Each structure stands twice: as C-alpha cells, then as structure tokens.
XYZ file of C-alpha atoms in Angstrom:
703
model
C 69.823 134.934 118.012
C 68.860 134.317 121.721
C 71.558 132.118 123.893
C 68.513 129.994 124.630
C 67.532 129.390 120.879
C 71.451 128.869 120.355
C 71.159 125.968 123.150
C 67.835 124.652 121.819
C 69.232 124.420 118.122
C 72.289 122.817 119.338
C 70.291 120.231 121.367
C 67.932 119.318 118.358
C 70.997 119.041 116.327
C 72.719 116.640 118.910
C 69.321 114.774 119.381
C 69.100 114.464 115.387
C 72.644 113.040 115.140
C 72.015 110.689 117.824
C 68.936 109.060 116.059
C 71.112 108.265 112.917
C 73.220 104.976 112.471
C 76.778 105.741 113.687
C 79.426 106.210 110.906
C 80.904 102.632 111.351
C 77.415 101.142 110.494
C 76.867 103.576 107.341
C 80.497 102.788 106.105
C 80.081 99.001 106.397
C 76.637 99.283 104.560
C 78.302 101.544 101.853
C 81.510 99.070 101.421
C 79.035 95.960 101.059
C 76.718 98.274 98.546
C 79.663 98.767 96.108
C 81.512 95.253 96.649
C 84.727 96.619 98.253
C 86.444 95.355 101.131
C 86.714 97.422 104.656
C 90.028 98.601 105.263
C 91.553 99.761 108.680
C 92.525 102.780 107.544
C 89.486 103.707 105.846
C 87.544 102.953 109.122
C 89.952 105.039 111.210
C 90.023 108.041 108.551
C 85.910 107.928 108.715
C 86.040 108.333 112.533
C 88.762 111.042 112.335
C 86.254 113.365 109.897
C 83.132 112.806 111.824
C 84.933 113.504 115.097
C 86.333 116.785 113.626
C 82.930 117.934 112.496
C 81.430 117.153 115.696
C 84.288 119.340 117.481
C 84.274 122.009 114.833
C 88.102 121.242 114.455
C 90.284 121.285 111.252
C 91.488 117.798 110.039
C 94.562 116.770 107.689
C 94.172 113.292 106.641
C 96.952 111.813 104.583
C 95.483 108.401 103.071
C 97.683 106.404 100.624
C 96.219 104.842 97.260
C 93.362 102.359 97.922
C 92.505 103.464 101.169
C 88.991 104.310 99.920
C 89.248 107.924 101.370
C 86.350 109.073 99.217
C 83.957 106.954 101.141
C 85.848 107.767 104.370
C 84.946 111.266 104.015
C 81.622 111.151 102.281
C 79.921 109.047 104.787
C 80.521 111.300 107.762
C 79.533 114.173 105.249
C 76.314 112.791 104.164
C 75.496 111.876 108.054
C 76.084 115.547 108.606
C 73.972 117.110 106.059
C 70.961 115.062 107.214
C 70.713 117.228 110.474
C 72.435 120.326 109.211
C 70.706 123.426 107.370
C 73.517 123.668 104.810
C 75.281 121.496 102.471
C 78.722 119.736 102.631
C 80.966 121.389 100.063
C 83.714 118.728 98.830
C 86.653 120.465 96.656
C 88.877 118.888 94.209
C 91.907 119.863 92.024
C 90.879 117.466 89.016
C 88.147 117.277 86.549
C 88.730 113.319 86.851
C 88.114 113.341 90.318
C 84.968 115.524 90.277
C 83.319 113.113 87.659
C 84.552 109.956 89.814
C 82.423 111.371 92.601
C 79.411 112.481 90.684
C 79.063 110.062 88.466
C 80.059 106.701 90.335
C 80.838 107.286 94.061
C 77.596 109.616 95.204
C 75.090 107.608 93.300
C 76.088 104.242 94.478
C 76.714 105.923 98.078
C 72.968 107.347 97.672
C 71.685 104.020 96.545
C 73.232 102.119 99.602
C 72.359 104.879 102.676
C 68.491 105.623 101.243
C 67.098 103.063 103.492
C 68.896 103.920 106.683
C 68.556 107.751 106.572
C 65.589 110.467 106.749
C 66.173 110.752 103.002
C 67.940 109.568 99.939
C 71.354 111.752 100.103
C 71.427 114.357 97.330
C 74.353 115.846 95.459
C 75.265 118.157 92.601
C 78.363 119.699 90.900
C 78.907 123.291 90.889
C 81.707 125.092 88.542
C 82.367 128.514 88.096
C 80.361 130.358 85.315
C 82.736 130.460 82.754
C 82.568 126.489 82.425
C 78.636 126.871 81.422
C 77.514 127.822 77.982
C 75.494 131.174 78.161
C 72.472 131.009 76.372
C 72.232 134.612 75.836
C 75.500 135.059 74.375
C 74.989 132.180 71.993
C 72.172 133.545 70.360
C 72.226 137.390 70.735
C 74.562 140.004 69.237
C 77.399 140.219 71.591
C 80.813 140.926 69.742
C 82.994 138.044 69.516
C 86.206 138.461 71.220
C 88.728 139.408 68.505
C 91.736 137.270 68.103
C 94.353 138.687 70.319
C 97.215 137.709 67.573
C 97.702 136.077 64.346
C 97.011 132.476 63.766
C 98.107 130.213 60.718
C 95.238 129.408 58.422
C 94.938 125.648 59.893
C 94.434 127.216 63.235
C 91.622 129.589 62.348
C 89.760 126.778 60.372
C 90.054 124.447 63.777
C 88.596 127.122 65.788
C 86.148 127.888 63.142
C 85.207 123.878 63.551
C 85.070 124.124 67.159
C 82.633 126.926 67.015
C 80.234 124.900 64.908
C 80.585 122.101 67.238
C 79.696 124.131 69.973
C 76.731 125.488 67.939
C 75.307 122.270 67.122
C 75.826 120.794 71.025
C 74.040 124.131 72.388
C 70.765 122.763 70.526
C 70.761 119.423 72.744
C 72.844 119.684 75.939
C 70.880 119.550 79.257
C 73.445 121.082 81.493
C 75.673 123.373 79.287
C 78.668 121.955 81.139
C 81.932 122.362 78.956
C 83.525 119.265 80.146
C 80.530 117.312 78.752
C 81.600 118.542 75.121
C 83.911 115.796 73.995
C 86.494 115.949 72.322
C 87.129 119.459 73.986
C 87.477 122.711 72.303
C 90.043 125.485 72.841
C 89.718 128.480 74.732
C 89.253 130.850 72.105
C 86.040 128.887 70.646
C 84.657 128.606 74.024
C 85.091 132.012 74.947
C 82.666 133.246 72.025
C 79.696 131.284 74.118
C 80.805 132.121 77.953
C 80.951 134.743 80.297
C 82.698 135.482 83.284
C 80.756 136.315 86.713
C 81.520 140.097 86.086
C 80.465 140.105 82.651
C 77.214 138.308 83.223
C 73.879 140.288 83.259
C 72.334 138.552 86.091
C 69.435 136.556 85.818
C 67.157 139.078 86.416
C 67.928 141.175 83.671
C 69.047 138.759 80.970
C 66.601 137.529 78.740
C 67.947 133.903 79.208
C 68.105 134.419 82.745
C 65.137 131.818 83.514
C 66.806 129.023 81.710
C 70.557 129.849 82.439
C 72.729 126.846 82.554
C 74.808 128.568 85.443
C 71.746 129.477 87.522
C 70.170 126.199 87.035
C 73.376 124.569 88.527
C 73.470 126.905 91.471
C 69.772 126.140 92.139
C 70.609 122.367 91.903
C 73.720 122.882 94.583
C 71.351 125.043 96.771
C 68.636 122.116 97.123
C 71.713 119.292 97.535
C 73.250 117.807 100.608
C 76.609 117.449 98.989
C 78.030 119.826 96.729
C 81.171 119.007 94.699
C 83.353 121.681 93.348
C 86.884 122.804 92.441
C 89.507 124.787 94.475
C 89.393 127.552 92.109
C 85.608 128.264 92.757
C 85.993 127.370 96.636
C 88.566 130.042 96.751
C 86.512 132.686 94.857
C 83.845 131.843 97.090
C 86.024 132.622 100.314
C 87.111 135.800 98.973
C 84.231 137.506 97.598
C 81.429 139.655 99.237
C 78.543 137.619 97.231
C 78.718 133.804 97.775
C 78.902 131.336 94.925
C 78.475 128.360 96.688
C 75.248 127.517 98.739
C 75.562 128.093 102.731
C 77.690 125.731 104.458
C 79.778 124.968 107.236
C 81.708 121.831 106.644
C 84.505 121.718 103.529
C 86.465 118.664 102.525
C 89.395 119.746 100.375
C 90.650 116.223 98.266
C 93.642 116.390 96.637
C 94.713 119.099 99.245
C 98.513 118.967 98.313
C 97.466 121.031 95.146
C 95.272 123.747 97.265
C 97.907 126.459 97.596
C 98.751 126.278 93.622
C 95.099 126.844 92.706
C 94.282 129.414 94.898
C 97.345 131.264 93.961
C 96.275 130.964 90.172
C 93.199 132.460 91.239
C 94.263 135.603 92.963
C 97.078 136.150 90.393
C 96.879 138.947 87.777
C 98.507 139.798 84.653
C 98.662 142.637 82.242
C 99.514 142.897 78.588
C 99.182 145.404 75.563
C 96.753 142.497 74.586
C 94.343 142.834 77.228
C 94.593 147.078 77.119
C 93.622 146.493 73.253
C 90.957 143.946 74.257
C 89.383 146.635 76.513
C 89.601 149.386 73.884
C 87.750 147.418 71.436
C 85.339 146.735 74.304
C 84.379 150.139 74.993
C 84.418 150.870 71.358
C 81.485 153.392 70.190
C 80.253 153.329 73.998
C 82.227 156.454 74.694
C 83.887 159.350 72.883
C 86.816 158.452 70.642
C 89.684 160.718 72.148
C 89.136 159.198 75.664
C 89.324 155.501 74.154
C 92.066 156.754 72.086
C 94.258 157.757 74.945
C 93.935 154.618 76.517
C 95.010 152.975 73.129
C 97.811 155.054 73.076
C 98.929 154.040 76.508
C 98.804 150.346 75.691
C 101.116 150.989 72.762
C 103.461 152.548 75.082
C 103.151 149.403 77.190
C 103.835 147.061 74.370
C 106.970 148.814 73.378
C 108.462 148.960 76.797
C 107.490 145.480 77.787
C 109.197 144.324 74.076
C 112.387 145.703 75.102
C 112.524 144.820 78.440
C 114.523 141.556 79.679
C 112.070 139.005 81.250
C 112.387 137.858 84.817
C 111.518 139.295 88.117
C 111.145 142.690 89.387
C 112.303 143.423 92.436
C 112.472 147.356 91.902
C 109.835 149.461 89.586
C 111.976 150.964 86.790
C 110.659 154.651 86.395
C 109.822 154.593 83.026
C 107.733 151.725 83.348
C 106.123 153.087 86.651
C 105.111 156.106 84.485
C 103.543 153.646 82.013
C 101.509 151.753 84.092
C 100.235 155.101 85.499
C 99.154 156.147 82.165
C 97.559 152.849 81.459
C 95.602 153.035 84.973
C 94.693 156.669 84.462
C 93.213 156.032 80.605
C 91.438 153.258 82.000
C 89.753 155.242 84.763
C 88.988 157.885 82.274
C 87.286 155.339 80.204
C 85.394 153.900 82.903
C 83.875 157.165 84.100
C 82.977 158.194 80.742
C 80.662 154.950 80.328
C 78.763 156.215 83.373
C 76.581 154.539 85.972
C 77.408 150.780 86.212
C 73.639 149.957 85.996
C 73.050 152.725 83.332
C 71.257 152.004 80.001
C 67.681 150.944 78.885
C 66.565 147.800 80.950
C 64.918 146.819 77.658
C 67.911 146.829 75.961
C 69.861 143.646 77.190
C 72.298 143.883 74.369
C 73.254 147.131 74.983
C 73.558 146.116 78.849
C 75.807 143.283 77.799
C 78.211 145.230 75.995
C 78.356 147.888 78.663
C 79.203 145.084 81.211
C 81.824 143.699 78.958
C 83.426 146.902 78.751
C 83.050 147.559 82.175
C 84.997 144.134 83.228
C 87.819 144.536 80.557
C 88.226 148.197 81.826
C 88.294 147.323 85.519
C 90.858 144.256 85.026
C 93.255 146.757 83.337
C 93.043 149.303 85.946
C 93.076 147.352 88.866
C 96.081 145.053 87.769
C 97.821 148.301 86.682
C 97.241 149.994 90.450
C 98.007 146.299 91.843
C 101.571 146.175 90.140
C 102.282 149.888 91.444
C 101.379 149.069 94.881
C 103.639 146.088 94.993
C 106.831 148.144 95.130
C 107.990 150.875 97.464
C 108.581 148.442 100.607
C 111.557 149.368 102.849
C 112.214 145.758 103.892
C 111.821 142.580 102.065
C 109.431 141.320 105.098
C 107.049 143.982 104.134
C 106.706 142.737 100.576
C 103.089 141.209 99.907
C 103.482 140.416 96.186
C 106.067 139.602 93.596
C 105.886 140.953 89.976
C 107.687 139.457 86.768
C 107.712 139.720 83.119
C 107.050 136.487 80.841
C 108.745 136.856 77.711
C 106.780 136.890 74.468
C 106.866 134.579 71.666
C 105.751 134.947 67.821
C 102.400 133.921 68.910
C 101.893 135.805 72.145
C 103.323 139.271 73.539
C 105.185 139.812 76.645
C 102.861 139.547 79.820
C 103.683 141.479 83.175
C 102.318 139.020 85.883
C 101.601 139.248 89.770
C 100.802 136.859 92.497
C 100.986 137.067 96.264
C 104.115 135.789 98.047
C 101.966 133.578 100.017
C 98.254 132.828 100.359
C 98.283 131.413 104.066
C 96.607 134.506 105.623
C 94.062 134.631 102.977
C 93.251 130.834 103.539
C 93.370 131.187 107.246
C 90.796 134.016 107.640
C 88.589 133.445 104.615
C 88.454 129.488 104.078
C 89.175 128.145 107.567
C 87.978 131.314 109.683
C 84.381 130.228 110.367
C 84.193 126.762 108.661
C 85.181 122.997 109.619
C 87.795 122.071 106.805
C 89.062 118.435 106.292
C 91.892 118.482 103.762
C 93.047 114.950 102.436
C 95.451 113.546 100.020
C 97.934 110.429 99.237
C 100.658 112.974 100.147
C 100.714 115.601 102.903
C 103.070 114.729 105.500
C 106.238 116.017 104.071
C 109.422 114.832 105.893
C 107.280 112.799 108.062
C 105.123 115.797 109.348
C 102.161 117.951 108.329
C 103.904 121.222 109.444
C 105.198 122.442 105.972
C 101.819 122.390 104.164
C 100.117 123.424 107.300
C 102.262 126.587 107.365
C 101.004 126.892 103.521
C 97.452 126.694 104.320
C 97.693 129.377 107.220
C 97.208 126.535 109.848
C 100.223 127.235 111.689
C 102.718 124.544 113.158
C 102.346 122.624 116.282
C 99.927 120.089 115.759
C 100.385 116.683 117.460
C 100.172 114.568 114.186
C 99.078 111.065 114.697
C 99.031 108.017 112.663
C 96.609 105.163 112.484
C 98.697 103.049 115.311
C 97.726 105.848 117.913
C 94.464 104.990 117.715
C 91.236 107.205 117.814
C 91.340 108.859 120.933
C 90.931 112.372 119.203
C 93.104 114.153 121.627
C 95.721 115.249 119.112
C 94.642 118.585 118.405
C 97.307 121.542 117.041
C 98.064 124.844 118.520
C 95.470 127.555 118.249
C 95.245 129.347 114.994
C 94.504 133.149 114.352
C 90.856 132.674 113.873
C 90.465 131.766 117.301
C 87.682 133.367 119.028
C 85.454 133.702 116.258
C 81.770 132.489 116.293
C 79.948 129.660 114.075
C 76.683 130.532 112.202
C 74.700 129.852 115.587
C 76.712 132.278 117.724
C 78.788 129.647 119.506
C 82.292 129.307 119.941
C 84.044 127.077 117.786
C 86.790 124.653 119.158
C 90.292 125.668 117.231
C 93.031 124.087 116.356
C 93.925 121.297 113.916
C 95.056 117.790 113.690
C 97.206 115.595 111.118
C 96.476 112.253 110.991
C 98.206 109.537 108.661
C 95.973 106.493 108.138
C 98.610 104.893 106.387
C 98.184 102.660 103.275
C 96.672 98.982 102.594
C 99.895 98.287 100.422
C 102.964 96.652 101.800
C 105.379 98.860 100.527
C 108.552 97.413 101.591
C 107.525 93.945 100.162
C 105.859 95.293 97.134
C 108.329 98.192 95.960
C 111.953 99.008 96.036
C 113.128 102.728 96.290
C 116.503 102.683 94.218
C 118.630 105.670 94.530
C 121.615 105.495 91.636
C 124.394 106.997 94.104
C 126.892 105.987 91.489
C 125.969 108.596 88.908
C 127.156 111.848 88.705
C 125.003 114.516 89.849
C 122.649 116.028 86.860
C 123.509 119.056 85.159
C 122.237 121.804 82.800
C 123.185 120.392 79.820
C 120.823 117.208 79.130
C 120.932 113.833 80.381
C 124.707 112.612 80.918
C 125.466 109.361 78.902
C 125.939 107.556 82.282
C 122.308 108.304 83.011
C 120.774 107.152 79.386
C 123.093 103.807 79.652
C 121.604 103.517 83.374
C 117.767 103.984 82.060
C 118.773 101.265 78.967
C 119.937 98.575 81.533
C 116.765 99.398 83.759
C 114.337 99.288 80.992
C 116.120 96.038 79.277
C 115.598 94.037 82.678
C 112.164 95.041 83.338
C 111.207 94.207 79.380
C 109.599 97.736 79.163
C 106.752 98.363 81.262
C 108.407 101.842 82.460
C 107.057 105.165 83.074
C 109.719 107.741 82.841
C 109.138 110.981 84.635
C 111.229 113.886 83.706
C 112.030 117.232 85.092
C 111.494 118.974 81.614
C 109.810 118.331 78.278
C 113.458 119.109 76.953
C 114.682 115.995 78.816
C 111.954 113.531 78.152
C 112.155 114.415 74.485
C 116.079 113.990 74.481
C 115.668 110.836 76.259
C 113.234 109.087 73.903
C 115.377 110.462 70.789
C 118.459 108.698 72.386
C 116.927 105.462 73.469
C 114.652 104.469 70.597
C 117.265 102.929 68.843
C 118.839 101.327 71.795
C 115.670 99.703 72.964
C 113.827 96.765 71.415
C 110.444 97.961 73.187
C 108.082 100.569 72.046
C 108.825 103.988 73.477
C 106.171 106.674 73.883
C 106.795 110.469 74.536
C 104.294 112.938 75.987
C 103.345 115.087 72.958
C 103.139 112.557 70.546
C 99.385 112.332 70.806
C 97.208 113.335 73.415
C 97.943 112.014 76.936
C 94.833 110.128 77.584
C 95.475 108.185 74.537
C 99.245 107.736 75.159
C 98.455 106.661 78.451
C 95.972 104.070 77.313
C 98.215 102.596 74.819
C 100.955 102.542 77.418
C 98.273 100.397 79.783
C 97.296 98.182 77.088
C 100.299 97.024 75.743
C 102.810 95.578 78.353
C 105.994 96.132 76.936
C 105.451 99.773 75.959
C 107.404 102.480 78.225
C 106.100 106.061 78.480
C 108.212 109.372 78.744
C 106.824 112.677 79.888
C 106.678 115.251 82.457
C 104.557 117.298 84.928
C 100.991 115.985 84.080
C 102.512 112.056 84.141
C 103.938 112.842 87.669
C 100.348 113.079 89.217
C 97.903 111.734 86.348
C 98.603 108.302 85.652
C 96.822 105.522 87.251
C 98.063 102.206 85.630
C 97.639 98.948 87.828
C 98.813 95.583 86.516
C 101.758 94.285 84.925
C 102.176 96.995 82.446
C 104.192 99.275 85.075
C 107.033 97.622 86.811
C 109.514 100.407 86.737
C 109.164 104.339 87.585
C 112.221 106.218 86.650
C 112.622 109.800 87.887
C 115.491 111.405 86.227
C 116.296 114.177 88.873
C 114.637 115.669 92.021
C 112.266 118.138 90.846
C 113.257 121.153 92.413
C 111.581 124.429 90.927
C 113.918 126.358 88.306
C 116.122 128.334 90.317
C 115.004 131.504 87.946
C 111.307 130.799 88.489
C 110.260 134.219 89.723
C 107.352 133.105 92.272
C 109.163 130.300 94.095
C 112.539 132.298 94.124
C 110.635 135.274 95.570
C 108.921 132.907 97.834
C 112.101 131.373 99.171
C 113.926 134.781 99.933
C 110.671 136.036 101.652
C 110.828 133.417 104.044
C 114.474 133.903 104.598
C 113.863 137.534 105.353
C 111.296 136.292 108.255
C 114.096 134.335 109.870
C 113.148 130.915 108.143
C 114.834 128.496 105.955
C 113.789 129.433 102.288
C 114.982 126.526 100.670
C 113.484 124.102 102.763
C 110.110 125.636 103.012
C 109.726 126.207 99.435
C 112.188 124.267 97.179
C 112.600 121.139 99.207
C 108.455 121.261 99.910
C 107.625 121.597 96.296
C 110.172 118.748 95.284
C 109.055 116.485 97.994
C 105.290 116.687 96.776
C 106.443 115.916 93.098
C 108.742 113.410 94.442
C 106.120 111.510 96.364
C 103.369 111.923 93.503
C 105.942 110.474 91.194
C 106.578 107.437 93.497
C 102.988 107.070 94.196
C 102.486 105.939 90.385
C 104.148 102.573 91.000
C 101.537 100.963 93.467
C 97.831 101.249 92.422
C 96.872 97.749 93.295
C 97.214 95.128 95.889
C 99.192 92.853 93.533
C 101.273 95.575 92.150
C 105.238 95.302 92.437
C 108.221 97.220 91.121
C 110.869 99.569 91.431
C 111.231 103.255 91.635
C 114.414 104.375 90.421
C 115.805 107.908 91.008
C 118.771 108.387 88.996
C 119.824 111.851 90.933
C 122.514 110.736 93.514
C 121.739 113.892 95.733
C 118.648 111.865 97.083
C 121.492 109.903 98.933
C 124.032 112.129 99.568
C 122.850 115.762 100.024
C 121.836 117.270 103.365
C 118.060 117.712 102.416
C 118.195 114.031 101.464
C 116.487 112.712 104.664
C 113.561 115.144 104.346
C 112.781 114.055 100.943
C 112.987 110.284 101.267
C 110.660 110.724 104.431
C 107.937 112.117 102.279
C 108.252 109.054 100.060
C 106.153 105.850 100.649
C 108.114 103.399 102.630
C 109.566 101.182 100.016
C 112.652 98.943 100.638
C 115.816 101.144 99.810
C 118.790 99.992 98.006
C 121.754 101.855 96.063
C 122.874 98.401 94.414
C 122.265 98.750 90.622
C 122.687 94.580 90.008
C 120.149 93.893 92.805
C 117.724 96.234 91.554
C 117.890 94.755 87.590
C 117.827 91.165 89.079
C 114.558 92.347 90.871
C 113.059 93.417 87.577
C 114.184 90.524 85.683
C 112.252 88.397 87.923
C 109.103 90.292 87.755
C 109.546 90.347 84.025
C 109.834 86.559 84.088
C 106.861 86.324 86.750
C-alpha cells in the first residue's frame, strides 16, 4: 500500500476511534447493565488494554479473582472491533470460561453497548475441526476407527450406547459442537463422527460441504467482532501456513498461565505400534499388499522393542531404536508413494477420496514423527538440543508410547503469535515471585519490563525491553511499537483481613512413602476446628486417596474424594452441604469455585513441584542450566509457584469469604526458594502458629 494510503487509513481509524465513547464510559454503561459495581482494578485494566491496543504493545495483566477482568478486556476489544477490518480473538484454556463468555458475558455486553456503538457487537465461538460433528462421516461409508486395544464387554457396551446417542443428537443439533452433547461421550465414540483438519475433504469436494458444521462456525466467526477460541486452536492458527481464525490484529489470552502448557501439548508428538497398525489398516486395499506388509512388519519390530525398553527420558538414541525408527519411516514413505498424487482419485467418488485422505493423514503422522524423533539426537552440546524424547510405559490397556516435545516454545510464540499482533495476556496468576519475568521468558517476550501495579497510576510509560520481533511491520505496512508491560491491578479482596496463610513449620519434611502420621494428625485437628468445610489439595491422587482412607474413621464430617463420582457432581455436593470436605488433586487446584461458608479451609499437603523423573520438566531444567540459567528456579519453582497460587486462590471467591490456607510442607518457611513461592501467593496474614489457626477456624465455624 502506498505511504499516503497508509496515512489516510490510519487517520480514518483514529477519527473513527475519536467518535466512539471512551472506554471509561462504555465500562460504566456495561457494569450498570449487568447490575455490578465499578472496581478500581477493573477500570485500570480496561484503560491499560485500550492503551496497549492503541500503541500496538503487548500487555500482561494480573487481575485477582473478583476484579471483573472479562469486562475489562472485552470493552476495549469491542471498541477496537468497531473500527477495525478484522475481529478481536479471545483465547481461553477452559471450556467453562468459553461458555461463560459466549453464553453470559458477551450477550449482556452486546445488549448494553448497542445503543452507544455504530452497530450491536457480534460474537462467535470457534474450535478445532475435531470438536464438530462431521455430517459426511456420520452418514457415509467411511470405515470406523478400529479398536486400538481390547476392551472389556462393559466398556464396549458403554461405547455402543454413546454412539447411539451421538446418532440421535446428530439429527437435532444446530451447531454440531461436541460440548453441547451432555452428558459427554468418550473419545473412541466421538472419533467415529469427527475428522481432523488433515482428514477433511474440504468444503468444495465434500458432499456435505454446504452444511458442514465446522465451516458454518468459521463463517460465523468471520462475520463477528469478537471470536472466542481456545489456546490450542490459537497455537495451530499461528503456526500453520493456512489461517484457521478470521483476520485479526489483536489477541486477548485469558487464563494465560496455561498458555505454554497448551501450546506444548499441541506441538508435541507421539509414536507407537498402535499408530503404525492404524496406518496399515487405513491404507488397506488402497495399495499393493507387499508394501503395506512392510509397514506392518516395521510396526511389529517397534512393538517388540518398546515392550522390552525401560521407560523414561532418552538422552541418547540406542542404535537398535534408531534402526527401527528408520525402518518405520521408510516403510511409511513407501506407502505414501504407492498411494500416488494426494489430489488423485475420482472427483465423483467422495468416499474413495475420504479413504485416501484418511490414509495420507495416518501415514504422514507416522513418517513425520519417526523422522522428528531421529532428528532430536546427535547434537554435540546440550545447549543445541531442541527437543526431548521419552518412553511412556505401557499398561494392560495401552501399549508403550514414544513421545517428543520441544524444550521451549518461547521462540515459536515470539515469532508466530507475538510477531505481528498486539497480544494482551491476563490471569489471576502471572506475577510469580512478585515479577512477570518468569512467564515472560516462557512466552518469548524476554525480561526487563518495568512492571507496574495499580498504585503507579495509568501513565502507560512502563514498556519493556525490545523483543526479537522488533522491526516487523503491521498489516498496514507501518512499524509497530515493540516491548511489553506487566501490570498488577490487584484484587478487590482484603487478603490480610480475610485470610490466613498458615505454614506448618513444625512438621517434618514430606517424604516419598505417603503422608506421615504427623500430617494426618494435623489435617484432623484443622478440619475439626473448621467444622469440615475443607478443600484438600494433594500433590498426587495416591496421596489424596490415602488421606481419605485414613481420615474417614477419624472425622465426624462427610469426606469426599475425587474419583468417587464425577468431579462436577462432587464439587456440587461439597458446595451444597457445609460440613462436607473434598479431597483431590490437579483439576481441583484450578477448577473449584465455591464462594460462601462451605469453604473455610484449603489444605495443601506439599509444595507441588513436578516429579523429579518427569521427562519434560527435568529436560527443560537441564537445558536452562546449560544456557547458564537456574534450571530449578526457571522450571520447577515456577511450576510450583503457579500451582500454589492457583490452589490458594480457591479460598476467597467473594467479598464476604474468610478462611485459612494451610500448607503442611515446612519448606515453604525454611527453604532458600521459600521467599519466591510466598511472594507468588496472595498477601494473606502469615503465621506458623497452629493454635492461632485452630482458634481462628473455630471462631469462623461458630459465626
């Protein structure tokens, strides 16, 4: 675009923005419409998001529970969309938040702002193709994915009932969205009605293309001001050559503390005998049998080798494994070659085209993953290593699996996500150890930002050091301002007056042989003082079950354990019956929202460090150390700080909540890294005195 055209376009945008009500006015209108109360942190965040969009700078915002951060980023996002050619993309980590945004927040916001904007804001939800029912696969003669392993008769029967439910639902659904199928179905049942992006025939070739649920969802998203998606699809869109999301210049990443893990999951790979045999079945009668037999034999060699190999991380590639992977790779390539041109086949034979597409997809995955694993080895120095490979042990129901994952996704995110977009990242937990640098490094933004809190006001001058995307141009051809800002807008809760952080310094350090008797006695005394009303967060399911079994006879209050029923039903029962206690592990650390008197005590059994033998985190620690950093603090301590902050955040969910977060692990008071972990937690009133804590809990129970 010529320079004068760029100037005119930018001037038009600026003029249009000036005609819109300011973000403060729109926020006030929206808050009144939903019956809420304006909060200083919410207003500070909304102004900061607007400023980041205007300047083209990245922004990380920590906003505590109760801040109203959804409105704080949606208002400036809607305002920007009114004068932009593209949508604003909002990415979340969980289905629950997606549904909250699409079913509650955005409809109310659109109604409230419509009279004050050029048109009523529009919005849509967009997920990966696998999440939508494929009309063609549901009605055509595509082969069902064969069972990858033996199931007991009860499981086969249950899957059969799920398949029947999907068939009935397919006749009435308007969206084809898997999440609208309640209760849900298992992956094996759903696979028979869905396709991946690589398996899809494409709207022009598919007989059901005109009514394809995934294509209709994309069309709705392309016409919307706000598009709600998930971190996985956001990552795929950023990294693929073809766009999955509508054109956009601004991205809001909510639940940003989960971004790195979700992106890592998307770009990880796996290879097993099951996958190889599935590819053999897919290619089936499409090629000559000797060629497919060659792949089957290579798969059998891989099966025997992996069954005999010890599980764990592979720092060097054993010669026999390298030879076997090369056999698998070459046999898969021979099958791909035998299939002929990828666009070959009769255009009037969509069933045949579907079979070929499915075969190519399965073979490509086997070939590419085998090659990727081979490429992961042979580096002279640890610092040159890019990926880690490990073997997951098999079970009676699942064969051993080779896995591969990147040691870091920072460069990927920096170049693909942050490079030519303005990105706002937000969560209740971002400033670990009191600073944003830890997560910023993992995102690829680098360090050196001048992080601000709400007390510093809204000057907007705190911009971080330049990242490696400096010098790129925006979509109008102009230079983007680079850098990022970290902003903590605080919380509406008075943490020192509402909560106590109790660290049981007198207890022994946790061991590997289960919960010591002293821990069980401490938990019993705390729960009795609280009159139940306890959420127990344990570092493993084994510890949660052991504590439940040991304490049920000691306690007079009901005690539930994750796994007794669906987590959703257990949390509902816990919330509705005040004396009830609930013990569990990872999903409860982040997924429980129980305001009111049903939750007065959160017990954390130990600092949630990753397992020392976890292949990915241990490899990442070693890699950071090889580059001159502190691997323990950058990986293990950061992981623990995130989970601790999320777990402690379960306590206060409304303005009237009060209670105690009790950490039984004395290392939170004594270890050299304890200060970093405590600085990552909300500013509760701290104590190591067990009697003071029990007295406080008794007073709460009697109130």
